[in-house]
CSV table of C-alpha atoms in Angstrom, one decimal:
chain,number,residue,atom,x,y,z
T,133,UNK,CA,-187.8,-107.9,-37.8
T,134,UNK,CA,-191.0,-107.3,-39.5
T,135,UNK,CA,-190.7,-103.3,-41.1
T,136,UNK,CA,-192.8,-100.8,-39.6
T,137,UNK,CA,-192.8,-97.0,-39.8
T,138,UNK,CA,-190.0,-95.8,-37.7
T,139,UNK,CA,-189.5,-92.0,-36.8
T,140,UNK,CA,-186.9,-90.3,-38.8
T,141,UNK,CA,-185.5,-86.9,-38.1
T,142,UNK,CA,-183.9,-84.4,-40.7
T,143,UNK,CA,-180.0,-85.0,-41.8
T,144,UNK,CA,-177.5,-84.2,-39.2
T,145,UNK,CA,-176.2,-80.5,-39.3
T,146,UNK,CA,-173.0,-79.7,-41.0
T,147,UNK,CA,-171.4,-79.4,-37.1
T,148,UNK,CA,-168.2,-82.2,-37.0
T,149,UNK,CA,-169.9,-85.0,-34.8
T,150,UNK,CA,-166.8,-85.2,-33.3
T,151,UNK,CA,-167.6,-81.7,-31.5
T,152,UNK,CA,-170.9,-82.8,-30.3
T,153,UNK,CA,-169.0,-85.6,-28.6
T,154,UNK,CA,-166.5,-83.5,-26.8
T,155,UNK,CA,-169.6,-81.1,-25.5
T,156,UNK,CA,-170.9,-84.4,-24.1
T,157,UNK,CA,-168.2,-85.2,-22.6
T,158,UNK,CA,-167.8,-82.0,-20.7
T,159,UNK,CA,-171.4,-82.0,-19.7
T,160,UNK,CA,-171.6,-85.1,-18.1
T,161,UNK,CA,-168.1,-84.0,-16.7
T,162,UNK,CA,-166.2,-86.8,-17.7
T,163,UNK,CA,-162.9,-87.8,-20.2
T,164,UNK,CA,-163.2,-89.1,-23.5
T,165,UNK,CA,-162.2,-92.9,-23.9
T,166,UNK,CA,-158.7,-93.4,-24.9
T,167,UNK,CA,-156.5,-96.7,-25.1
T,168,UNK,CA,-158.1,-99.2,-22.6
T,169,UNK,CA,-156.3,-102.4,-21.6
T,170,UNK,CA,-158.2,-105.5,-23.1
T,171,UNK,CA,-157.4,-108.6,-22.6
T,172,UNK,CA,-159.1,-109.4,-26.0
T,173,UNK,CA,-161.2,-107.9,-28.6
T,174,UNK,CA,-164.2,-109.2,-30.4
T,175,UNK,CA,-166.7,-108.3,-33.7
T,176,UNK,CA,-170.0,-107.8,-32.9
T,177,UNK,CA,-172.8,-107.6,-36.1
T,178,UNK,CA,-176.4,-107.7,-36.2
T,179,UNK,CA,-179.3,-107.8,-38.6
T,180,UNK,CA,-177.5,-107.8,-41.9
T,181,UNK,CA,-180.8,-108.4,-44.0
T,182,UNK,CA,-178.5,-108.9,-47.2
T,183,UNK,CA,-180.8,-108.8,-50.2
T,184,UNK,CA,-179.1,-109.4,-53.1
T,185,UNK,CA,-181.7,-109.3,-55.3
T,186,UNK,CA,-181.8,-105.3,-55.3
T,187,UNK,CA,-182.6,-103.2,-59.0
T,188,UNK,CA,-179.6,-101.5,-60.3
T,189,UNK,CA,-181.6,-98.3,-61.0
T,190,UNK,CA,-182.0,-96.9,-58.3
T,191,UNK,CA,-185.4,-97.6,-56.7
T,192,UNK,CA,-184.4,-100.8,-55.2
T,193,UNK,CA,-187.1,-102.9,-56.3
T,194,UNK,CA,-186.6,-106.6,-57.0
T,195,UNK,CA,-184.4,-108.2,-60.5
T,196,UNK,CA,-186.3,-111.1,-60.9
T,197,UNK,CA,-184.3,-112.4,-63.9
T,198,UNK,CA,-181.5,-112.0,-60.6
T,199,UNK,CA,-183.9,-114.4,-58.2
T,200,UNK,CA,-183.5,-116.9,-61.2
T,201,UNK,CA,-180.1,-116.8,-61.6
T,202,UNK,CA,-179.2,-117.0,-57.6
T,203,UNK,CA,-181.8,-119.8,-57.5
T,204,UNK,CA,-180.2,-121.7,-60.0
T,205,UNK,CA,-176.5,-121.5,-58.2
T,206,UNK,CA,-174.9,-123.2,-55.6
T,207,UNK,CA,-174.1,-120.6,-53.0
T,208,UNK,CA,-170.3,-120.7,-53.3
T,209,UNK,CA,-171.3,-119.0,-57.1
T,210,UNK,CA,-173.2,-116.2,-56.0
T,211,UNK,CA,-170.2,-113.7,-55.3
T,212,UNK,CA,-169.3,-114.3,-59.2
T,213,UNK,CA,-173.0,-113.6,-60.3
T,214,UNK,CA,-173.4,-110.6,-57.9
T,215,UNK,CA,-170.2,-109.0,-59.1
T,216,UNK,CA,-172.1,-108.9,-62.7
T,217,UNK,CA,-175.4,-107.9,-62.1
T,218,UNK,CA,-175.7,-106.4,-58.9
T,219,UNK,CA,-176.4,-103.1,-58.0
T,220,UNK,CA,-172.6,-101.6,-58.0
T,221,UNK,CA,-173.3,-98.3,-55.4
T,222,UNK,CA,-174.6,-97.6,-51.8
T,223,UNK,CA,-176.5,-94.2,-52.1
T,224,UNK,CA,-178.3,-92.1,-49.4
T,225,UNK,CA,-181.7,-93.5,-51.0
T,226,UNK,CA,-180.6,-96.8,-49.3
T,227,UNK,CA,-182.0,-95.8,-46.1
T,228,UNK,CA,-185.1,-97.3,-45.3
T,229,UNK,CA,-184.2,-100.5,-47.2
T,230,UNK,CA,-182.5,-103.6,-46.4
T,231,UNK,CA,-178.9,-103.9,-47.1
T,232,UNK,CA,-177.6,-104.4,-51.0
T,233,UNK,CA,-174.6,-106.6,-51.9
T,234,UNK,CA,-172.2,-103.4,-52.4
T,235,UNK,CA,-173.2,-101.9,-48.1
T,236,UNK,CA,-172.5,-105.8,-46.6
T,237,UNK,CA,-169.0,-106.1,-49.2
T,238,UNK,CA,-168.2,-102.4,-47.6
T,239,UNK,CA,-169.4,-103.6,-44.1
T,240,UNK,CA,-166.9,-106.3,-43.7
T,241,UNK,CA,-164.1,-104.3,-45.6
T,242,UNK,CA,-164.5,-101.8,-42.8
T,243,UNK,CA,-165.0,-105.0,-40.2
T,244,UNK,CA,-161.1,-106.0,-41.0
T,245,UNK,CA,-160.0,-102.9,-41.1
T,246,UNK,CA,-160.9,-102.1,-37.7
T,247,UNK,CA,-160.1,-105.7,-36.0
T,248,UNK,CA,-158.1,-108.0,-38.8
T,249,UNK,CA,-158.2,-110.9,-36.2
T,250,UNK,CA,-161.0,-110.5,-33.6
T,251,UNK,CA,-161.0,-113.2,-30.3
T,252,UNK,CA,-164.6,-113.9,-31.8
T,253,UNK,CA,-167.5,-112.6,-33.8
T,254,UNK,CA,-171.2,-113.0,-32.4
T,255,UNK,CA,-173.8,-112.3,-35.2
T,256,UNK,CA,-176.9,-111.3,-33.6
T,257,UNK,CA,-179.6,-112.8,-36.3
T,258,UNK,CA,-181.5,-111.7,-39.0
T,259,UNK,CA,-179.7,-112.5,-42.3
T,260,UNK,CA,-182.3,-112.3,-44.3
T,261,UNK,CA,-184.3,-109.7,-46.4
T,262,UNK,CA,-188.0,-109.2,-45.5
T,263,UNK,CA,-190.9,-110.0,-47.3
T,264,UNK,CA,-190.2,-111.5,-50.8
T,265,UNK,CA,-189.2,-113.6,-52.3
T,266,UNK,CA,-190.4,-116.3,-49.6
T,267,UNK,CA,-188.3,-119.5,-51.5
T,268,UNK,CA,-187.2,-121.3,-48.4
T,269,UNK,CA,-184.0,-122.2,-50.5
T,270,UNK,CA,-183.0,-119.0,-51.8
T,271,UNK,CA,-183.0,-118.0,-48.0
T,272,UNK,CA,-181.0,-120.7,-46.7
T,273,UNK,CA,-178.4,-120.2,-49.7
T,274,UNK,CA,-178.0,-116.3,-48.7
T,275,UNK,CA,-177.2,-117.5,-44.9
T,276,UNK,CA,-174.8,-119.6,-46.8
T,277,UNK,CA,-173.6,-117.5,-49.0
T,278,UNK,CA,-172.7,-114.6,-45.8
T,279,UNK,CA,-171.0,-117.3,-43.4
T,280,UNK,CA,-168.8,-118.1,-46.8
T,281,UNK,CA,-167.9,-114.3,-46.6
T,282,UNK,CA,-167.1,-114.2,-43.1
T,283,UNK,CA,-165.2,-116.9,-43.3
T,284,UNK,CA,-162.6,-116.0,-46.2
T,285,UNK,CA,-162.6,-112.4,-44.8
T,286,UNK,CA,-161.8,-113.9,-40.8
T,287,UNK,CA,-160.2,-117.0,-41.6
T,288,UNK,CA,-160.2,-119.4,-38.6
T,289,UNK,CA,-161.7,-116.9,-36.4
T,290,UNK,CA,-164.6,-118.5,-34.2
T,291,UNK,CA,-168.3,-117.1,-34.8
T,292,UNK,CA,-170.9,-117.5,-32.6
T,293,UNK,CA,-174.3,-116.7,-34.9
T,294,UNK,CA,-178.0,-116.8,-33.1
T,295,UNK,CA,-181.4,-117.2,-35.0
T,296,UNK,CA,-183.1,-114.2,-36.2
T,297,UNK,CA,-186.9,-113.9,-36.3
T,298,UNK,CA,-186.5,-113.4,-40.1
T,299,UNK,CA,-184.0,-116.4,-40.4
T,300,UNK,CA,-187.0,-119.0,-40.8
T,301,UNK,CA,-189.6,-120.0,-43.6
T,302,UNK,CA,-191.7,-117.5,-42.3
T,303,UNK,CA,-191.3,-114.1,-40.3
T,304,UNK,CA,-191.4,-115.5,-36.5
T,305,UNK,CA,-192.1,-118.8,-37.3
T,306,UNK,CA,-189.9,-121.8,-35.7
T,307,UNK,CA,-187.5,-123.0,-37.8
T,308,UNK,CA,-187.3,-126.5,-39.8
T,309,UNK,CA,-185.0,-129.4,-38.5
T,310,UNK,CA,-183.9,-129.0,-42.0
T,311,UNK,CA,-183.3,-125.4,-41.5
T,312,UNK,CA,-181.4,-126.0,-38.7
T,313,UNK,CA,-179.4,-128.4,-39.9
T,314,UNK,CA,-178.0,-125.9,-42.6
T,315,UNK,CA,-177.5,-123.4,-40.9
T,316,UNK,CA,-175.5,-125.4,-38.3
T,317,UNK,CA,-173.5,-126.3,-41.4
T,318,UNK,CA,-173.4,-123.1,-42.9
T,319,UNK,CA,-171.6,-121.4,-39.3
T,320,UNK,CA,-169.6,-124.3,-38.9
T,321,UNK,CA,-171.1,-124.3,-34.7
T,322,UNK,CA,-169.1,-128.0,-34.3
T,323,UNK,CA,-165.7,-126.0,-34.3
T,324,UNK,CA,-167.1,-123.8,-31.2
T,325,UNK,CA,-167.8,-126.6,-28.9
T,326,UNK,CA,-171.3,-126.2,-29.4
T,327,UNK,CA,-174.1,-128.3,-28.4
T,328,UNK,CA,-175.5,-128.8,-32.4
T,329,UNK,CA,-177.7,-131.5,-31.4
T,330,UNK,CA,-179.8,-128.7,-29.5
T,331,UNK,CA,-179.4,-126.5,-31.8
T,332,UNK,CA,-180.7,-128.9,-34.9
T,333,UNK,CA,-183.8,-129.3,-32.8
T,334,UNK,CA,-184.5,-126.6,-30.7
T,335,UNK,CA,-182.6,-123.4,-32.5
T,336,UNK,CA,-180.8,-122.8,-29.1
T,337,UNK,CA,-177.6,-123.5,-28.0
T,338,UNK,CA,-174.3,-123.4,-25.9
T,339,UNK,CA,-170.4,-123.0,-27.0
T,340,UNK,CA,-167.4,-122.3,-25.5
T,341,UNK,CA,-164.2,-120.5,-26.4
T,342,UNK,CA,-161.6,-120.5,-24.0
T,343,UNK,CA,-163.2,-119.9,-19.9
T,344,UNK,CA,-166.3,-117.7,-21.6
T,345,UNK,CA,-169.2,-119.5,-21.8
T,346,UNK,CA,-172.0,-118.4,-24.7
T,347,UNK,CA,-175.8,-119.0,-23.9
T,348,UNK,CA,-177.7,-118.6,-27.2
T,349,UNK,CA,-181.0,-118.4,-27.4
T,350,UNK,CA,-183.9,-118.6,-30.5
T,351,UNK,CA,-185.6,-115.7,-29.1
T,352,UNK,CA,-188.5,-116.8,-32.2
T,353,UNK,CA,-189.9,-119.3,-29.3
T,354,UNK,CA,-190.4,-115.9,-26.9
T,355,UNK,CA,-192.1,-113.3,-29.3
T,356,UNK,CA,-195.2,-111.4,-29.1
T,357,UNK,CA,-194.9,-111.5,-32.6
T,358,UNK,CA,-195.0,-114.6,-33.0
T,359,UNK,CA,-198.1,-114.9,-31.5
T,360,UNK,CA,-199.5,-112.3,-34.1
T,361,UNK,CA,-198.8,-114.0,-36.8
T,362,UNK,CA,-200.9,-117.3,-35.8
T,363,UNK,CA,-197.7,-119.2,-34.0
T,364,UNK,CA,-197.4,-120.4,-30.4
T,365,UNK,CA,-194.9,-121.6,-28.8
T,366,UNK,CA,-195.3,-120.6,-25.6
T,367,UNK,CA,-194.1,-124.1,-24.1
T,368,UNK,CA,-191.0,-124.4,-26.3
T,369,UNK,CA,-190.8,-120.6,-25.1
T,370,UNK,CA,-190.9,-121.5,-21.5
T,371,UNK,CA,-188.7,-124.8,-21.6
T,372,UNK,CA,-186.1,-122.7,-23.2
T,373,UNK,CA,-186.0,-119.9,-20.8
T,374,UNK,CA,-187.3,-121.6,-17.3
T,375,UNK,CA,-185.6,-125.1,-17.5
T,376,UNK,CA,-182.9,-124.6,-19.5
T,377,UNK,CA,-181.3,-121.0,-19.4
T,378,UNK,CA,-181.8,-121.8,-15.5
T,379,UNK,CA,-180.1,-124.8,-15.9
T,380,UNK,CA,-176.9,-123.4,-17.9
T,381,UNK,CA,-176.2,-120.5,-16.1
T,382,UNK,CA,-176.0,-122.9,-12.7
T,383,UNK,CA,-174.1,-125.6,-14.2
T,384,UNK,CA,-171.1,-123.6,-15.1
T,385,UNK,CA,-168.3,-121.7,-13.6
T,386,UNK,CA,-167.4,-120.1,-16.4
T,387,UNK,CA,-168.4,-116.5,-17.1
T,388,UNK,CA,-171.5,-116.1,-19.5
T,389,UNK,CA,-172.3,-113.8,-22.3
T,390,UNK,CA,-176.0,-114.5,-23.4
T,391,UNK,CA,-176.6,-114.0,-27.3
T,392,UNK,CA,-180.0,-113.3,-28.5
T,393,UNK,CA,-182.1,-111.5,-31.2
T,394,UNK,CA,-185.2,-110.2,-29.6
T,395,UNK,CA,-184.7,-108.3,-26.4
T,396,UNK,CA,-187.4,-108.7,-23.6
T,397,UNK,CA,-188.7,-106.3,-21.8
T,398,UNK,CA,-191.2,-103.2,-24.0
T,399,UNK,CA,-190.9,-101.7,-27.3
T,400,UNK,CA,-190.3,-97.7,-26.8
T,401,UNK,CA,-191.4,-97.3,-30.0
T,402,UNK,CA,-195.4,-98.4,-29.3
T,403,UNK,CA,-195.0,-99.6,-25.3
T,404,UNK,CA,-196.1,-103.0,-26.1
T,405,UNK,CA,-194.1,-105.7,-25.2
T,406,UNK,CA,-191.6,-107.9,-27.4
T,407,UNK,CA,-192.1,-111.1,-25.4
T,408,UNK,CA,-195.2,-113.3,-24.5
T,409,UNK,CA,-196.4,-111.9,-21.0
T,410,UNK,CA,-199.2,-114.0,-20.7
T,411,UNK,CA,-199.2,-118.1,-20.5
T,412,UNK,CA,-200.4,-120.6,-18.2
T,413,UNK,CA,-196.6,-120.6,-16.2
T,414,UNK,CA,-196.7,-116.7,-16.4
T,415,UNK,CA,-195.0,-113.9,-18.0
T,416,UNK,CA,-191.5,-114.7,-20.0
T,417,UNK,CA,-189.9,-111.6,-20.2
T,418,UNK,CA,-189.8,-111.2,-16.3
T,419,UNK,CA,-189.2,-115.1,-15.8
T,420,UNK,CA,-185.9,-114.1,-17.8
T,421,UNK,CA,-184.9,-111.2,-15.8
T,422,UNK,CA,-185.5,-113.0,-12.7
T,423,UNK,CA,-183.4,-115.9,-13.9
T,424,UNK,CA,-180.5,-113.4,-15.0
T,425,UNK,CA,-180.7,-111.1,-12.1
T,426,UNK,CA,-180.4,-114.1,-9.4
T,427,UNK,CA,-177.1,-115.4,-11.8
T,428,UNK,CA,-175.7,-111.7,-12.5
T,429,UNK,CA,-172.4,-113.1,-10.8
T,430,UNK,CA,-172.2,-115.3,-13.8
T,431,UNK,CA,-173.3,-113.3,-16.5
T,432,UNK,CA,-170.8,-111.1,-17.9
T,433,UNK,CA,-172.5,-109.4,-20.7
T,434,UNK,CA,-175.5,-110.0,-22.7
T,435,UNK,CA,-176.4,-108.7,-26.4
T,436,UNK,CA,-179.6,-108.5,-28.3
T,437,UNK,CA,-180.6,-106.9,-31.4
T,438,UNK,CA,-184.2,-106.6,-33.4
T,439,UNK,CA,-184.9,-103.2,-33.3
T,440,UNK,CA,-182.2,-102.1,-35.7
T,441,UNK,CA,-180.9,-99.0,-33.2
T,442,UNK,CA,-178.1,-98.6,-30.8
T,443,UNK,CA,-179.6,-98.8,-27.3
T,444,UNK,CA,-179.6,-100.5,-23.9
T,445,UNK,CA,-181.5,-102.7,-21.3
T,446,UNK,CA,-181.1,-102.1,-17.3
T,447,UNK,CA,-182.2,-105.1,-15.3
T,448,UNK,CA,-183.4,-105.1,-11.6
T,449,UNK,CA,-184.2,-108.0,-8.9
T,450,UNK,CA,-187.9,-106.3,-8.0
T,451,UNK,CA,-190.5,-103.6,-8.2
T,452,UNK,CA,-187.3,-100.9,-8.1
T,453,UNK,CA,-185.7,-99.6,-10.7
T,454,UNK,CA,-183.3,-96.8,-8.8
T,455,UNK,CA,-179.8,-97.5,-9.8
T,456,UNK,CA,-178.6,-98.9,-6.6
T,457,UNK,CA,-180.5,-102.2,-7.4
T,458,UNK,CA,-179.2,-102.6,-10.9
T,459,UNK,CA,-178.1,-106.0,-11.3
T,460,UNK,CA,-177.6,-106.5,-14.7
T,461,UNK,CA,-177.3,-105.3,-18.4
T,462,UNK,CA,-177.9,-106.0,-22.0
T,463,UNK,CA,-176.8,-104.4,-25.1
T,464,UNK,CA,-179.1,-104.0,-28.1
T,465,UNK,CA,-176.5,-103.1,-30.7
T,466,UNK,CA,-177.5,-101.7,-34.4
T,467,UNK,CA,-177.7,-103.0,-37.5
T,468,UNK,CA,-176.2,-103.4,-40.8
T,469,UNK,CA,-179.9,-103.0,-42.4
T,470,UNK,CA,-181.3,-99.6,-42.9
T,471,UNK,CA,-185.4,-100.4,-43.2
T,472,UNK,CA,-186.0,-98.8,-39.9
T,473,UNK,CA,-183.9,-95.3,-41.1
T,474,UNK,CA,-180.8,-95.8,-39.2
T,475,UNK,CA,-177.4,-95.7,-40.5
T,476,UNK,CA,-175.2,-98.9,-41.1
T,477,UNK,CA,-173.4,-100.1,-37.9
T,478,UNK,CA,-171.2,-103.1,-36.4
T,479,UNK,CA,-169.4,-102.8,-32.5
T,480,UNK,CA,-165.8,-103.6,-31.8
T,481,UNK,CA,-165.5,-104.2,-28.1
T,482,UNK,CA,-162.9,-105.1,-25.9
T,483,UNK,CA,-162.8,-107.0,-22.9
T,484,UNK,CA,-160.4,-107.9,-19.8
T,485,UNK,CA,-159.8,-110.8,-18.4
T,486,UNK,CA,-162.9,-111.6,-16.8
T,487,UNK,CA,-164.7,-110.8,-19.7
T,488,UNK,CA,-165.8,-107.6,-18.5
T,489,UNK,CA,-166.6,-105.4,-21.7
T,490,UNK,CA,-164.6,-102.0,-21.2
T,491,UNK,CA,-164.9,-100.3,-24.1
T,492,UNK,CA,-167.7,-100.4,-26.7
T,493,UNK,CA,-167.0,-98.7,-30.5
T,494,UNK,CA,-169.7,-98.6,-32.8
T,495,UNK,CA,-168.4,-98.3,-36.5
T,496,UNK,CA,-171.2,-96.9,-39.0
T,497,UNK,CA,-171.3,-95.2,-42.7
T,498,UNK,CA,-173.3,-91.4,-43.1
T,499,UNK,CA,-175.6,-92.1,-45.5
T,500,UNK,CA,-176.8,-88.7,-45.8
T,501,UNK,CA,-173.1,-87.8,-47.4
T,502,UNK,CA,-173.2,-90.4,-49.8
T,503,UNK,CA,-173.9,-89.0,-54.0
T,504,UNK,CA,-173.9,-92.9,-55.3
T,505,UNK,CA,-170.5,-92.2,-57.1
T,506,UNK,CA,-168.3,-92.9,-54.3
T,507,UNK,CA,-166.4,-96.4,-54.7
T,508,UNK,CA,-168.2,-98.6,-52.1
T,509,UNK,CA,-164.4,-100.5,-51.4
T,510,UNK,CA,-162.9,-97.0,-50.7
T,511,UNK,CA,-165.8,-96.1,-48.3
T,512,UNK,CA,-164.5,-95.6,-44.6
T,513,UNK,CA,-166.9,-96.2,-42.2
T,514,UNK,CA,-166.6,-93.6,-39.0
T,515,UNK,CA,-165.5,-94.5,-34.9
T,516,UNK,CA,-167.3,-92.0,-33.4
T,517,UNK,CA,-170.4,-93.6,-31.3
T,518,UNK,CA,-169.5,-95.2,-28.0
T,519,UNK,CA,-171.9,-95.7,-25.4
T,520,UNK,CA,-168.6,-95.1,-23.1
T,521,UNK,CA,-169.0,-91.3,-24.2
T,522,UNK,CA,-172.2,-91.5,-21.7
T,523,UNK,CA,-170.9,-93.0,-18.9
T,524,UNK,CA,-168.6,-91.4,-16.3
T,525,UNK,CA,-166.9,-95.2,-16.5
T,526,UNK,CA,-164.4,-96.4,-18.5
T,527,UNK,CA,-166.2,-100.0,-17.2
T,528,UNK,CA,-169.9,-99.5,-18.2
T,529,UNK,CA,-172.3,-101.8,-15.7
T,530,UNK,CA,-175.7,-101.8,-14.9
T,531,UNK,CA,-175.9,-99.3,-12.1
T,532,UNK,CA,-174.1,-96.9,-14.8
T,533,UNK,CA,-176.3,-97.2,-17.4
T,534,UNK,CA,-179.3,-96.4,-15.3
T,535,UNK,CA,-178.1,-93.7,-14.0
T,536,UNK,CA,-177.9,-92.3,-17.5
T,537,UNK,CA,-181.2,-93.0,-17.7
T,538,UNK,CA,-182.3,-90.9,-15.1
T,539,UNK,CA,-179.9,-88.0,-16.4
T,540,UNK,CA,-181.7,-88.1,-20.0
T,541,UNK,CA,-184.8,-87.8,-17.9
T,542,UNK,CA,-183.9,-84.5,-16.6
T,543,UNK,CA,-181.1,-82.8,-18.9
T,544,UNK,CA,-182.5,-82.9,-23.1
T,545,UNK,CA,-179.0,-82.4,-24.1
T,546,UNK,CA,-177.9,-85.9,-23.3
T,547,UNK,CA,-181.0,-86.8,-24.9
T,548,UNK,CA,-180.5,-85.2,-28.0
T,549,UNK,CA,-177.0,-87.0,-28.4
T,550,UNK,CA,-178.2,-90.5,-27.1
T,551,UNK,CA,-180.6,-89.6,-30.3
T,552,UNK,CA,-177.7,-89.6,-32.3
T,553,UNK,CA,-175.8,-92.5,-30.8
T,554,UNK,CA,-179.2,-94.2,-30.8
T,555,UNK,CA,-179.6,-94.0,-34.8
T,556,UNK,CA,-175.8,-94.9,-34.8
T,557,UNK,CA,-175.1,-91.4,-36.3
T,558,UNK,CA,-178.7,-90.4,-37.4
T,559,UNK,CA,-180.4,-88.5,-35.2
T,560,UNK,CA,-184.2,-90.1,-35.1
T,561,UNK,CA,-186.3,-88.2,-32.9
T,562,UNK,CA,-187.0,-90.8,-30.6
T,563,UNK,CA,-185.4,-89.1,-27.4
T,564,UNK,CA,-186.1,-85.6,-28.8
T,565,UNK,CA,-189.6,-85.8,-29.3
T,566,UNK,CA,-191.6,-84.8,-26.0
T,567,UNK,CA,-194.0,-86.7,-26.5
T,568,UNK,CA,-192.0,-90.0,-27.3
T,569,UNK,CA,-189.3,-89.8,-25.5
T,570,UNK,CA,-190.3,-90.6,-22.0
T,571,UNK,CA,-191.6,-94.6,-23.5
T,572,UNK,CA,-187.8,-94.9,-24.4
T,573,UNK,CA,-186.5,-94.3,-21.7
T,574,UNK,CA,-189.0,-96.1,-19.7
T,575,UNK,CA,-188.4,-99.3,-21.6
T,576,UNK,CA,-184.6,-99.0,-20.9
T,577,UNK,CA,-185.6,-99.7,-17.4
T,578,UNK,CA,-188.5,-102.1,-17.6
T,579,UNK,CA,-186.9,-105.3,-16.9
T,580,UNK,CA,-188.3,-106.7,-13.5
T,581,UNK,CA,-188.2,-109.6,-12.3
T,582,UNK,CA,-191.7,-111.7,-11.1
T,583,UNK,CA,-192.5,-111.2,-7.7
């Protein structure tokens, strides 16, 4: 995602976090999540934006005698390099930057720790840094170079990755056949049953483990941004999300999670929205919603990312948006980057046997306790954001979550703890603010379909 200036509130109190959650929980009047049954358990990660090119002094500026030596390796070699002349902590001053080689080594330490052999592991996109170095080779060597570490950390476990808007030449701009090809190879897609000849030409794809079906799209083809930055692919955008996604949530009797990187729908944090609305066949986002609303039967779950912060999507068949009509969800989940001023964060979550997520555990590391001088191997990452600690359900579904929309409305405690669960530990002002505030929350329910 392209950095902007995010809202950033002060350091959480000294209060145990755990505390705040049990006040939640007897506000909303409901029990804490304990053991639920699951039927299995799965890894989900998002916006990693490894750079690995990162100073060791401190100020996280680029080692350009590092970009040289990366360049010049094969990406199987950079683990060896990095263990030399990387950066060898993860400080608090990390916030606000990508992630450096020590947070992503410390990410997937914690990753196995909490699930040493998940059913599956979807990465939600954006591997890359932003902004330089722009070498189209280095970038396709650092997706590489990550798939090689999941794989030797999760051996034989299947991963379902999608397309970032970062994973490209250029921020937002459709990837290269050659691109594609790579990164096809990197993730090792022909071992999920995926469709790769899609994928190698379009970015998009389907795969299937066991009787779940996973629609992925390149949500690149659908962006505003894209648009901003001199691109358009408005007809790729609409092929991709009228014709096809129609076509594979119809064709199959299998249930469907859909994977993507960009959600649709508005931005709460400037009301403008994240997917072309305007085209000569109409608006995307609600061409989407209708499409996924008319095939909620079918679709189980759906997760994007993008905006780096732990948050939510309600969708509705009209012009309503009272919780009755609810017909369907999506989960933005956080990210392992810290540009926009969050903390560090994957999700465990389980699932029964109709691949209904249950239970939702977002693991994330303080970075406001962290001096520099802890060992980033011995760092525990903490379990204590759950989007079930909202919901009066141990089963969170769409008419659910908008209800807790409307209760964050009306009562600002719930708000100021969604603001902590929202900054995955890191309270960010955006559903504390007055003035801000009601744009969240808004966006959470803007997903209408076309009339």
């Amino acid at each position: 995602m392209k950095r902007k200036q995010r809202n950033s509130g002060a350091h959480p109190a000294n209060g145990c976090f755990t505390a705040i959650i049990i006040l939640l929980a007897l506000i909303l009047n409901l029990s804490l999540p304990g053991n639920t049954y699951a039927q299995g358990r799965c890894l989900i990660v998002s916006d990693i934006h490894l750079n690995p090119f990162f100073t060791t002094d401190g100020n996280y500026g680029i080692n350009n005698e590092l970009v040289q030596k990366l360049s010049a390796a094969k990406a199987d070699e950079w683990g060896e390099i990095l263990d030399n002349y990387a950066a060898k902590t993860i400080d608090s001053n990390l916030r606000g930057h990508d992630s450096n080689y020590p947070l992503l080594i410390s990410a997937l330490d914690n990753m196995y720790l909490a699930v040493k052999r998940p059913d599956f592991i979807i990465i939600a996109g954006d591997f890359i840094w932003h902004n330089n170095p722009a070498d189209t080779a280095l970038k396709q060597k650092s997706i590489q170079f990550i798939a090689g570490l999941f794989h030797k950390k999760f051996p034989g476990v299947p991963i379902i990755p999608t397309l970032g808007n970062n994973d490209s030449n250029n921020d937002y701009e459709k990837q290269s056949p050659q691109f594609l090809q790579n990164f096809a190879s990197a993730w090792q897609l022909e071992k999920q049953n995926a469709d790769t000849a899609l994928f190698k030409s379009r970015g998009y794809y389907t795969a299937t483990i066991g009787k779940l079906r996973f629609v992925v799209l390149n949500t690149s083809l659908v962006s505003k941004n894209s648009v901003a930055m001199g691109y358009n692919y408005y007809n790729d955008g609409y092929a991709m999300v009228n014709d096809w996604l129609k076509k594979e949530l119809t064709d199959t009797i299998n249930k469907v999670w859909i994977i993507s990187h960009i959600p649709p729908g508005t931005n709460g944090f400037d009301g403008k929205p994240m997917w072309m609305t305007g085209g000569p066949k109409g608006d995307l986002s609600a061409m989407f919603t209708g499409t996924v609303v008319n095939n909620s039967r079918q679709v189980e779950f759906m997760i994007a990312s993008h905006t780096h912060f732990n948050d939510f999507r309600v969708f509705y068949p009209g012009t309503s948006t009272i919780a009755d009509s609810a017909a369907a969800y999506m989960r933005i989940v956080p990210s392992i980057g810290m540009d926009h001023r969050n903390n560090p964060s994957f999700e465990i979550a389980d699932f029964d046997g109709a691949y209904h997520v249950t239970k939702e555990t977002n693991y994330y590391l303080d970075l406001s306790k962290l001096t520099g001088k802890e060992e980033p191997t011995k760092l525990k990452w903490s379990d204590m954001v759950s989007l079930n600690n909202f919901t009066a359900k141990r089963k969170i579904d769409a008419k659910t979550l908008s209800n807790l929309v409307d209760k964050m409305l009306s009562q600002s405690k719930i708000r100021t703890y969604y603001d902590q669960f929202y900054g995955a530990g890191h309270p960010t002002g955006a559903f504390t603010n007055p003035v801000k505030y009601p744009a969240y929350l808004k966006a959470e329910k803007q997903n209408r379909a076309s009339q």
